[in-house]
Amino acid sequence: MPTPSHLKNPLYFDFRAARRVPESHSWPGLHDHPVVDGGGAPGTPDAVPVVDLRDPSGGAAVAARVARAAEQWGAFLLTGHGVPAELLARVEERVACMFALPAADKMRAVRGPGDACGYGSPPISSFFSKCMWSEGYTFSPVSLRGDLRKLWPKAGDDYASFCDVMEEFHKHMRVLADKLLELFLRALGLTDEQVAGVEEERRIAETMTATMHLNWYPRCPDPRRALGLIAHTDSGFFTFVLQSLVPGLQLFRHGPDRWVAVPAVPGAFVVNVGDLFHILTNGRFHSVYHRAVVNRDLDRISLGYFLGPPPHAKVAPLREAVPPGRTPAYRAVTWPEYMGVRKKAFTTGASALKMVAAAAESDDADVQQPLVAVSS
Ligand SMILES: C=C1C[C@]23C[C@@]1(O)CC[C@H]2[C@@]12CCC[C@@](C)(C(=O)O1)[C@H]2[C@@H]3C(=O)O
Ligand SMILES: O=C(O)CCC(=O)C(=O)O
Ligand SMILES: [Fe+2]
């Protein structure tokens, strides 16, 4: 009888072979808050805001929608963005093909401790004792050909198709990211001259970096006990999430506390505000707490296109975001410094944003409760 594949490589958890969710992958507290549908009629309280870049009412109306969504939700669905649907379909197809590689090939590309890129659970998983029901792969879209040879050492057609489609996608996304950054700045109330002319705003646009992270959530025999991706805020400026037609992304909302299930809208991106954007906007646009759940019958794929500053750049509240006569609410941090603070926050149960607040004031709405955090 052949050896089951999960026994061949003890480091690889073979989701396909799992007939039940083992203790190692069973999360307590998943149902502490109700889940509500975010796909209701526009304007109803739980309907995830939609921003259509082709809105016929014009640029000012679009900026106003972005402002409302970023202030009230920290997330929105983006439509009319111009990235061809046909390209998004090819991206998804290639991502699925990558995750279908044999375990041994994927293990060759495993993310080492402290590595920014590679295969395996995302960095956040190291703060928790439980394992997530997913696999991930992080890479830099500007230098992907070298990294991808770890997955496809002999190159070949699948390698070439993956690299070609991701480079094409990156080209579109980088342009869209610049457009959205400009829109966010207008949403903050900056004038055309300020967006184009102020040194700080120009520097942010010119130096913004992109990282891609792919998620594969295999179908799961007991989805109520497993978790695809632990609740978190993204740490950078903002993220475009492309989710396949299998929904799974949920956004946390207060008052009453609940998870809002983001509807799968064909061709739309979900845009998440990240922690460094929360800081940059002096807390006006807030980073959204979100998680991904899994499905009994269907695999799910998602792709995060993360925008943030280069590693050496200090991020502090923009002058234009601080009300006259007030001092900035946050101190300046680089992205790596903020990741260090967040690591500390995860192990203590504190809020990373509060830890970088200029004055440590109490604001319970900011406290994020990690589930089953690893204590050390
Ligand atoms: C640019 C990045 C954001 C990210 C860390 C990373 O270096 C690459 C992976 C990203 C991701 C994806 C899943 C959730 C998350 C919290 C994680 O652990 O890895 C995010 C990180 C983040 O936003 O901080
Ligand atoms: O899978 C999803 O929809 C969410 C992915 C996500 O939050 C992330 O990659 O940071
Ligand atoms: Fe995320």
Short mmCIF file of C-alpha atoms and ligand atoms in Angstrom, two decimals:
data_model
loop_
_atom_site.label_atom_id
_atom_site.label_comp_id
_atom_site.label_asym_id
_atom_site.label_seq_id
_atom_site.Cartn_x
_atom_site.Cartn_y
_atom_site.Cartn_z
CA MET A 1 0.00 0.00 0.00
CA PRO A 2 1.51 3.45 -0.89
CA THR A 3 2.54 5.75 1.98
CA PRO A 4 -0.02 8.54 2.49
CA SER A 5 1.55 11.79 1.27
CA HIS A 6 1.21 13.58 4.64
CA LEU A 7 3.49 10.94 6.15
CA LYS A 8 6.11 11.38 3.47
CA ASN A 9 6.84 14.92 4.50
CA PRO A 10 6.22 15.47 8.22
CA LEU A 11 6.52 19.26 7.81
CA TYR A 12 3.70 19.42 5.28
CA PHE A 13 0.12 19.19 6.45
CA ASP A 14 -1.76 17.55 3.61
CA PHE A 15 -5.18 19.26 3.63
CA ARG A 16 -6.40 17.01 0.84
CA ALA A 17 -5.82 13.89 2.94
CA ALA A 18 -7.49 15.30 6.08
CA ARG A 19 -10.84 13.66 6.84
CA ARG A 20 -11.38 15.75 10.01
CA VAL A 21 -10.00 18.91 11.57
CA PRO A 22 -7.30 17.90 14.07
CA GLU A 23 -6.87 19.69 17.43
CA SER A 24 -3.84 21.52 16.00
CA HIS A 25 -6.18 23.27 13.51
CA SER A 26 -9.26 23.72 15.71
CA TRP A 27 -9.79 27.30 16.88
CA PRO A 28 -11.84 28.27 19.92
CA GLY A 29 -13.87 31.48 19.92
CA LEU A 30 -14.71 31.49 16.21
CA HIS A 31 -18.41 32.01 16.87
CA ASP A 32 -18.22 34.64 19.60
CA HIS A 33 -19.78 37.19 17.24
CA PRO A 34 -22.57 36.72 14.69
CA VAL A 35 -21.85 36.76 10.96
CA VAL A 36 -24.05 39.00 8.82
CA ASP A 37 -24.37 39.37 5.06
CA GLY A 38 -22.48 42.34 3.60
CA GLY A 39 -24.15 42.03 0.21
CA GLY A 40 -27.43 43.81 1.02
CA ALA A 41 -28.91 46.83 -0.75
CA PRO A 42 -26.50 49.79 -0.96
CA GLY A 43 -26.80 52.10 2.03
CA THR A 44 -28.25 49.47 4.39
CA PRO A 45 -26.21 49.26 7.61
CA ASP A 46 -24.30 46.04 6.84
CA ALA A 47 -23.82 46.58 3.09
CA VAL A 48 -20.09 46.78 2.34
CA PRO A 49 -19.53 50.17 0.64
CA VAL A 50 -18.90 50.10 -3.10
CA VAL A 51 -16.72 52.66 -4.90
CA ASP A 52 -17.10 52.69 -8.68
CA LEU A 53 -14.25 54.56 -10.36
CA ARG A 54 -16.48 55.16 -13.40
CA ASP A 55 -19.10 56.91 -11.26
CA PRO A 56 -20.83 59.34 -13.64
CA SER A 57 -21.22 61.92 -10.84
CA GLY A 58 -17.50 62.69 -11.19
CA GLY A 59 -14.26 62.74 -9.21
CA ALA A 60 -15.50 64.73 -6.23
CA ALA A 61 -18.34 62.26 -5.66
CA VAL A 62 -15.92 59.31 -5.87
CA ALA A 63 -13.54 60.97 -3.37
CA ALA A 64 -16.48 61.55 -1.01
CA ARG A 65 -17.44 57.86 -1.20
CA VAL A 66 -13.85 56.83 -0.52
CA ALA A 67 -13.71 59.19 2.48
CA ARG A 68 -16.92 57.79 3.96
CA ALA A 69 -15.87 54.17 3.43
CA ALA A 70 -12.33 54.69 4.77
CA GLU A 71 -13.61 56.54 7.85
CA GLN A 72 -16.53 54.28 8.67
CA TRP A 73 -15.38 50.85 7.49
CA GLY A 74 -11.68 50.96 6.62
CA ALA A 75 -12.60 48.91 3.54
CA PHE A 76 -14.70 48.99 0.39
CA LEU A 77 -15.38 47.08 -2.81
CA LEU A 78 -13.73 48.74 -5.81
CA THR A 79 -15.35 48.40 -9.23
CA GLY A 80 -14.81 50.14 -12.56
CA HIS A 81 -11.05 50.03 -11.94
CA GLY A 82 -10.07 49.14 -15.50
CA VAL A 83 -8.04 46.00 -14.78
CA PRO A 84 -9.34 43.60 -17.46
CA ALA A 85 -11.58 40.78 -16.17
CA GLU A 86 -9.86 38.44 -18.60
CA LEU A 87 -6.48 39.18 -16.92
CA LEU A 88 -7.96 38.54 -13.44
CA ALA A 89 -9.25 35.16 -14.67
CA ARG A 90 -5.76 34.25 -15.92
CA VAL A 91 -4.22 35.36 -12.61
CA GLU A 92 -6.59 33.09 -10.67
CA GLU A 93 -5.95 30.19 -13.00
CA ARG A 94 -2.15 30.50 -12.57
CA VAL A 95 -2.43 30.87 -8.77
CA ALA A 96 -4.50 27.66 -8.62
CA CYS A 97 -1.91 25.90 -10.77
CA MET A 98 0.88 27.02 -8.39
CA PHE A 99 -0.90 25.75 -5.27
CA ALA A 100 -1.55 22.43 -7.04
CA LEU A 101 2.21 21.73 -7.27
CA PRO A 102 3.41 18.64 -5.36
CA ALA A 103 4.21 19.24 -1.68
CA ALA A 104 7.92 18.58 -2.27
CA ASP A 105 8.11 21.42 -4.81
CA LYS A 106 6.30 23.83 -2.49
CA MET A 107 8.50 22.86 0.46
CA ARG A 108 11.61 23.84 -1.52
CA ALA A 109 10.36 27.45 -1.49
CA VAL A 110 9.46 27.57 2.23
CA ARG A 111 9.83 30.97 3.92
CA GLY A 112 12.77 30.83 6.32
CA PRO A 113 12.68 32.56 9.72
CA GLY A 114 12.89 36.31 9.13
CA ASP A 115 12.44 35.98 5.33
CA ALA A 116 10.06 38.45 3.71
CA CYS A 117 9.13 36.05 0.90
CA GLY A 118 8.47 32.37 0.44
CA TYR A 119 5.97 29.53 0.81
CA GLY A 120 3.96 28.54 3.89
CA SER A 121 1.79 30.13 6.53
CA PRO A 122 1.89 33.94 6.57
CA PRO A 123 4.16 35.67 9.13
CA ILE A 124 1.25 36.33 11.51
CA SER A 125 0.78 32.59 12.07
CA SER A 126 3.95 32.48 14.20
CA PHE A 127 2.11 34.36 16.99
CA PHE A 128 -0.48 31.63 17.46
CA SER A 129 -0.31 28.10 18.73
CA LYS A 130 -3.07 26.91 16.38
CA CYS A 131 -2.55 26.34 12.66
CA MET A 132 -4.65 27.94 9.95
CA TRP A 133 -6.49 26.02 7.21
CA SER A 134 -4.51 27.59 4.39
CA GLU A 135 -1.25 27.80 2.53
CA GLY A 136 0.34 31.02 1.34
CA TYR A 137 3.06 32.32 -0.90
CA THR A 138 4.61 35.80 -0.64
CA PHE A 139 6.76 37.39 -3.34
CA SER A 140 7.90 40.73 -4.62
CA PRO A 141 6.38 41.44 -8.04
CA VAL A 142 9.49 43.37 -9.13
CA SER A 143 11.86 40.43 -8.64
CA LEU A 144 9.69 37.37 -9.03
CA ARG A 145 11.59 35.40 -11.68
CA GLY A 146 14.46 34.47 -9.35
CA ASP A 147 12.20 33.56 -6.40
CA LEU A 148 9.85 31.50 -8.54
CA ARG A 149 12.69 29.21 -9.66
CA LYS A 150 12.49 27.69 -6.16
CA LEU A 151 9.01 26.43 -7.05
CA TRP A 152 9.85 25.61 -10.67
CA PRO A 153 13.62 24.85 -10.70
CA LYS A 154 13.52 23.71 -14.33
CA ALA A 155 11.54 26.79 -15.40
CA GLY A 156 9.24 25.46 -18.16
CA ASP A 157 5.82 26.55 -19.43
CA ASP A 158 4.01 26.79 -16.08
CA TYR A 159 6.84 28.90 -14.65
CA ALA A 160 6.83 31.20 -17.68
CA SER A 161 3.03 31.58 -17.65
CA PHE A 162 2.99 32.34 -13.91
CA CYS A 163 5.72 34.98 -14.20
CA ASP A 164 4.26 36.57 -17.35
CA VAL A 165 0.76 36.88 -15.92
CA MET A 166 1.96 38.22 -12.56
CA GLU A 167 4.16 40.83 -14.25
CA GLU A 168 1.25 41.92 -16.43
CA PHE A 169 -1.01 42.08 -13.36
CA HIS A 170 1.60 44.07 -11.41
CA LYS A 171 1.86 46.62 -14.24
CA HIS A 172 -1.89 47.29 -14.05
CA MET A 173 -2.01 47.21 -10.24
CA ARG A 174 0.86 49.65 -9.76
CA VAL A 175 -0.96 52.22 -11.93
CA LEU A 176 -4.20 51.56 -10.07
CA ALA A 177 -2.41 51.92 -6.72
CA ASP A 178 -1.13 55.38 -7.72
CA LYS A 179 -4.65 56.36 -8.79
CA LEU A 180 -6.10 55.14 -5.50
CA LEU A 181 -3.44 56.86 -3.40
CA GLU A 182 -4.34 60.13 -5.13
CA LEU A 183 -8.01 59.46 -4.48
CA PHE A 184 -7.35 58.73 -0.80
CA LEU A 185 -5.45 62.03 -0.49
CA ARG A 186 -8.31 63.93 -2.14
CA ALA A 187 -10.68 62.10 0.20
CA LEU A 188 -8.61 63.51 3.07
CA GLY A 189 -9.38 66.98 1.72
CA LEU A 190 -6.13 67.76 -0.07
CA THR A 191 -6.35 69.99 -3.14
CA ASP A 192 -4.94 69.06 -6.58
CA GLU A 193 -1.94 71.31 -5.88
CA GLN A 194 -1.29 69.66 -2.51
CA VAL A 195 -1.55 66.14 -3.97
CA ALA A 196 0.90 66.93 -6.76
CA GLY A 197 3.07 69.56 -5.15
CA VAL A 198 3.67 68.87 -1.46
CA GLU A 199 7.05 67.19 -0.96
CA GLU A 200 5.81 64.56 1.53
CA GLU A 201 2.84 63.43 -0.58
CA ARG A 202 5.04 63.27 -3.69
CA ARG A 203 7.64 61.18 -1.87
CA ILE A 204 5.01 58.69 -0.71
CA ALA A 205 3.67 58.23 -4.26
CA GLU A 206 7.14 57.92 -5.77
CA THR A 207 8.52 55.40 -3.28
CA MET A 208 5.48 53.21 -2.53
CA THR A 209 6.37 49.49 -2.72
CA ALA A 210 4.22 46.47 -3.65
CA THR A 211 4.26 42.95 -2.19
CA MET A 212 2.02 40.10 -3.31
CA HIS A 213 0.68 37.38 -1.05
CA LEU A 214 -1.36 34.48 -2.41
CA ASN A 215 -3.71 32.46 -0.20
CA TRP A 216 -5.10 28.99 -0.83
CA TYR A 217 -7.90 27.81 1.46
CA PRO A 218 -8.54 24.15 0.75
CA ARG A 219 -12.06 22.82 1.27
CA CYS A 220 -12.45 21.72 4.85
CA PRO A 221 -14.37 18.78 6.37
CA ASP A 222 -15.49 20.88 9.38
CA PRO A 223 -15.37 24.59 8.47
CA ARG A 224 -16.97 25.69 11.76
CA ARG A 225 -13.87 24.59 13.72
CA ALA A 226 -11.19 25.76 11.28
CA LEU A 227 -9.98 29.23 10.31
CA GLY A 228 -8.47 30.21 6.96
CA LEU A 229 -6.70 33.35 8.10
CA ILE A 230 -6.65 34.68 11.65
CA ALA A 231 -8.26 38.09 12.28
CA HIS A 232 -5.79 40.87 11.68
CA THR A 233 -5.30 44.33 10.28
CA ASP A 234 -2.95 44.69 7.32
CA SER A 235 0.12 46.59 8.44
CA GLY A 236 0.94 48.68 5.34
CA PHE A 237 -0.81 51.61 3.60
CA PHE A 238 -3.59 49.77 1.77
CA THR A 239 -4.25 46.38 0.18
CA PHE A 240 -6.16 45.24 -2.88
CA VAL A 241 -7.70 41.81 -2.26
CA LEU A 242 -8.84 39.73 -5.19
CA GLN A 243 -11.09 36.96 -3.94
CA SER A 244 -12.28 34.12 -6.11
CA LEU A 245 -16.02 33.64 -6.48
CA VAL A 246 -16.05 31.59 -3.28
CA PRO A 247 -16.66 34.13 -0.50
CA GLY A 248 -14.75 33.90 2.78
CA LEU A 249 -13.48 37.37 3.69
CA GLN A 250 -15.18 38.90 6.74
CA LEU A 251 -14.81 42.44 8.13
CA PHE A 252 -15.25 43.18 11.83
CA ARG A 253 -17.72 45.92 12.78
CA HIS A 254 -18.52 47.36 16.18
CA GLY A 255 -21.92 48.34 17.57
CA PRO A 256 -23.15 45.61 17.73
CA ASP A 257 -19.96 43.57 17.33
CA ARG A 258 -20.31 41.34 14.27
CA TRP A 259 -18.51 39.88 11.28
CA VAL A 260 -19.70 41.18 7.92
CA ALA A 261 -19.25 38.64 5.10
CA VAL A 262 -17.94 40.43 2.01
CA PRO A 263 -19.91 39.35 -1.07
CA ALA A 264 -17.96 37.86 -3.96
CA VAL A 265 -18.47 40.46 -6.69
CA PRO A 266 -17.00 39.30 -10.01
CA GLY A 267 -14.14 41.56 -11.12
CA ALA A 268 -14.17 43.72 -7.96
CA PHE A 269 -11.26 44.25 -5.58
CA VAL A 270 -11.72 44.67 -1.87
CA VAL A 271 -9.58 47.58 -0.66
CA ASN A 272 -8.42 47.41 2.96
CA VAL A 273 -6.95 50.36 4.82
CA GLY A 274 -3.79 49.28 6.69
CA ASP A 275 -2.23 50.42 9.97
CA LEU A 276 0.40 52.68 8.39
CA PHE A 277 -2.38 54.52 6.52
CA HIS A 278 -4.23 54.85 9.82
CA ILE A 279 -1.09 56.56 11.15
CA LEU A 280 -0.54 58.64 8.00
CA THR A 281 -4.10 59.98 8.14
CA ASN A 282 -3.80 60.65 11.89
CA GLY A 283 -6.44 57.99 12.55
CA ARG A 284 -9.04 59.45 10.21
CA PHE A 285 -9.02 56.44 7.89
CA HIS A 286 -9.03 53.40 10.09
CA SER A 287 -7.45 50.04 9.43
CA VAL A 288 -9.98 47.24 9.18
CA TYR A 289 -9.87 44.09 11.29
CA HIS A 290 -10.63 41.13 9.01
CA ARG A 291 -10.33 37.35 8.71
CA ALA A 292 -10.95 34.58 6.18
CA VAL A 293 -13.13 31.55 6.82
CA VAL A 294 -13.16 28.26 4.94
CA ASN A 295 -15.71 26.26 3.02
CA ARG A 296 -16.85 22.64 3.19
CA ASP A 297 -17.17 21.94 -0.53
CA LEU A 298 -15.05 24.44 -2.37
CA ASP A 299 -11.43 25.53 -2.40
CA ARG A 300 -10.94 29.28 -2.21
CA ILE A 301 -8.13 31.44 -3.54
CA SER A 302 -7.33 35.04 -2.72
CA LEU A 303 -4.57 37.41 -3.64
CA GLY A 304 -3.41 40.39 -1.60
CA TYR A 305 -1.53 43.21 -3.36
CA PHE A 306 -0.01 45.13 -0.44
CA LEU A 307 1.15 48.74 -0.79
CA GLY A 308 3.44 50.34 1.73
CA PRO A 309 6.49 52.54 2.21
CA PRO A 310 10.06 51.41 1.52
CA PRO A 311 11.67 49.89 4.64
CA HIS A 312 13.75 52.94 5.62
CA ALA A 313 10.96 55.56 5.29
CA LYS A 314 9.46 57.00 8.47
CA VAL A 315 5.66 57.22 8.39
CA ALA A 316 4.03 59.97 10.47
CA PRO A 317 0.68 61.76 10.28
CA LEU A 318 0.51 64.08 7.26
CA ARG A 319 0.51 67.75 8.21
CA GLU A 320 -2.76 68.21 6.31
CA ALA A 321 -4.42 65.42 8.34
CA VAL A 322 -3.74 66.99 11.74
CA PRO A 323 -6.37 69.57 12.76
CA PRO A 324 -4.97 73.09 13.26
CA GLY A 325 -3.68 73.63 16.78
CA ARG A 326 -3.49 69.88 17.53
CA THR A 327 -0.43 67.67 17.78
CA PRO A 328 -0.11 64.47 15.70
CA ALA A 329 -1.78 61.45 17.31
CA TYR A 330 1.03 59.03 16.34
CA ARG A 331 4.80 59.05 16.41
CA ALA A 332 6.86 58.38 13.28
CA VAL A 333 7.70 54.73 12.55
CA THR A 334 9.23 52.75 9.70
CA TRP A 335 7.36 49.65 8.47
CA PRO A 336 9.91 47.24 10.04
CA GLU A 337 9.73 49.18 13.34
CA TYR A 338 5.95 48.91 13.29
CA MET A 339 6.15 45.15 12.62
CA GLY A 340 8.36 44.89 15.71
CA VAL A 341 5.79 46.78 17.78
CA ARG A 342 3.02 44.56 16.41
CA LYS A 343 4.97 41.46 17.36
CA LYS A 344 5.18 42.73 20.94
CA ALA A 345 1.47 43.63 20.86
CA PHE A 346 0.52 40.11 19.76
CA THR A 347 2.32 38.50 22.65
CA THR A 348 0.81 40.87 25.25
CA GLY A 349 -2.70 41.31 23.82
CA ALA A 350 -2.16 45.07 23.46
CA SER A 351 -2.99 47.25 20.45
CA ALA A 352 0.01 48.00 18.23
CA LEU A 353 -1.55 51.29 17.11
CA LYS A 354 -1.97 52.36 20.71
CA MET A 355 1.66 51.51 21.35
CA VAL A 356 2.73 54.02 18.69
CA ALA A 357 0.23 56.68 19.78
CA ALA A 358 1.99 59.94 20.63
CA ALA A 359 0.10 60.08 23.93
CA ALA A 360 -1.01 56.77 25.39
CA GLU A 361 -4.70 57.50 25.79
CA SER A 362 -7.29 54.86 26.57
CA ASP A 363 -9.54 53.99 23.64
CA ASP A 364 -11.04 50.55 23.96
CA ALA A 365 -12.27 50.56 20.35
CA ASP A 366 -8.65 50.16 19.27
CA VAL A 367 -7.92 47.05 21.30
CA GLN A 368 -7.62 43.96 19.17
CA GLN A 369 -8.15 40.67 20.93
CA PRO A 370 -5.82 38.02 19.56
CA LEU A 371 -7.23 34.50 19.67
CA VAL A 372 -5.07 31.85 21.32
CA ALA A 373 -1.97 34.02 21.19
CA VAL A 374 1.31 32.26 21.86
CA SER A 375 2.50 33.54 25.21
CA SER A 376 6.18 33.98 25.76
C1 LIG B 1 3.79 43.14 2.88
C2 LIG B 1 3.36 42.27 3.78
C3 LIG B 1 2.09 42.38 4.49
C4 LIG B 1 1.97 41.07 5.23
C5 LIG B 1 3.42 40.81 5.58
C6 LIG B 1 4.07 41.05 4.22
O1 LIG B 1 5.46 41.21 4.32
C7 LIG B 1 3.75 39.90 3.27
C8 LIG B 1 2.53 39.10 3.73
C9 LIG B 1 1.41 39.96 4.31
C10 LIG B 1 0.48 39.17 5.19
C11 LIG B 1 -0.63 38.41 4.43
C12 LIG B 1 -1.51 37.67 5.43
C13 LIG B 1 -1.88 38.50 6.69
C14 LIG B 1 -0.62 39.26 7.22
C15 LIG B 1 -0.95 39.96 8.53
C16 LIG B 1 0.54 38.33 7.30
O2 LIG B 1 0.93 37.70 8.26
O3 LIG B 1 1.19 38.28 6.09
C17 LIG B 1 -0.12 40.18 6.12
C18 LIG B 1 1.07 41.06 6.48
C19 LIG B 1 0.66 42.44 7.00
O4 LIG B 1 -0.21 43.11 6.43
O5 LIG B 1 1.24 42.83 7.99
O1 LIG B 2 -8.44 35.71 1.84
C1 LIG B 2 -8.89 36.83 2.00
O2 LIG B 2 -9.94 37.20 1.51
C2 LIG B 2 -8.15 37.82 2.88
C3 LIG B 2 -6.69 37.79 2.68
C4 LIG B 2 -6.00 38.74 3.63
O3 LIG B 2 -6.59 39.34 4.48
C5 LIG B 2 -4.56 38.92 3.51
O4 LIG B 2 -3.91 38.25 2.68
O5 LIG B 2 -4.04 39.78 4.27
FE FE B 3 -5.32 40.94 5.35
#
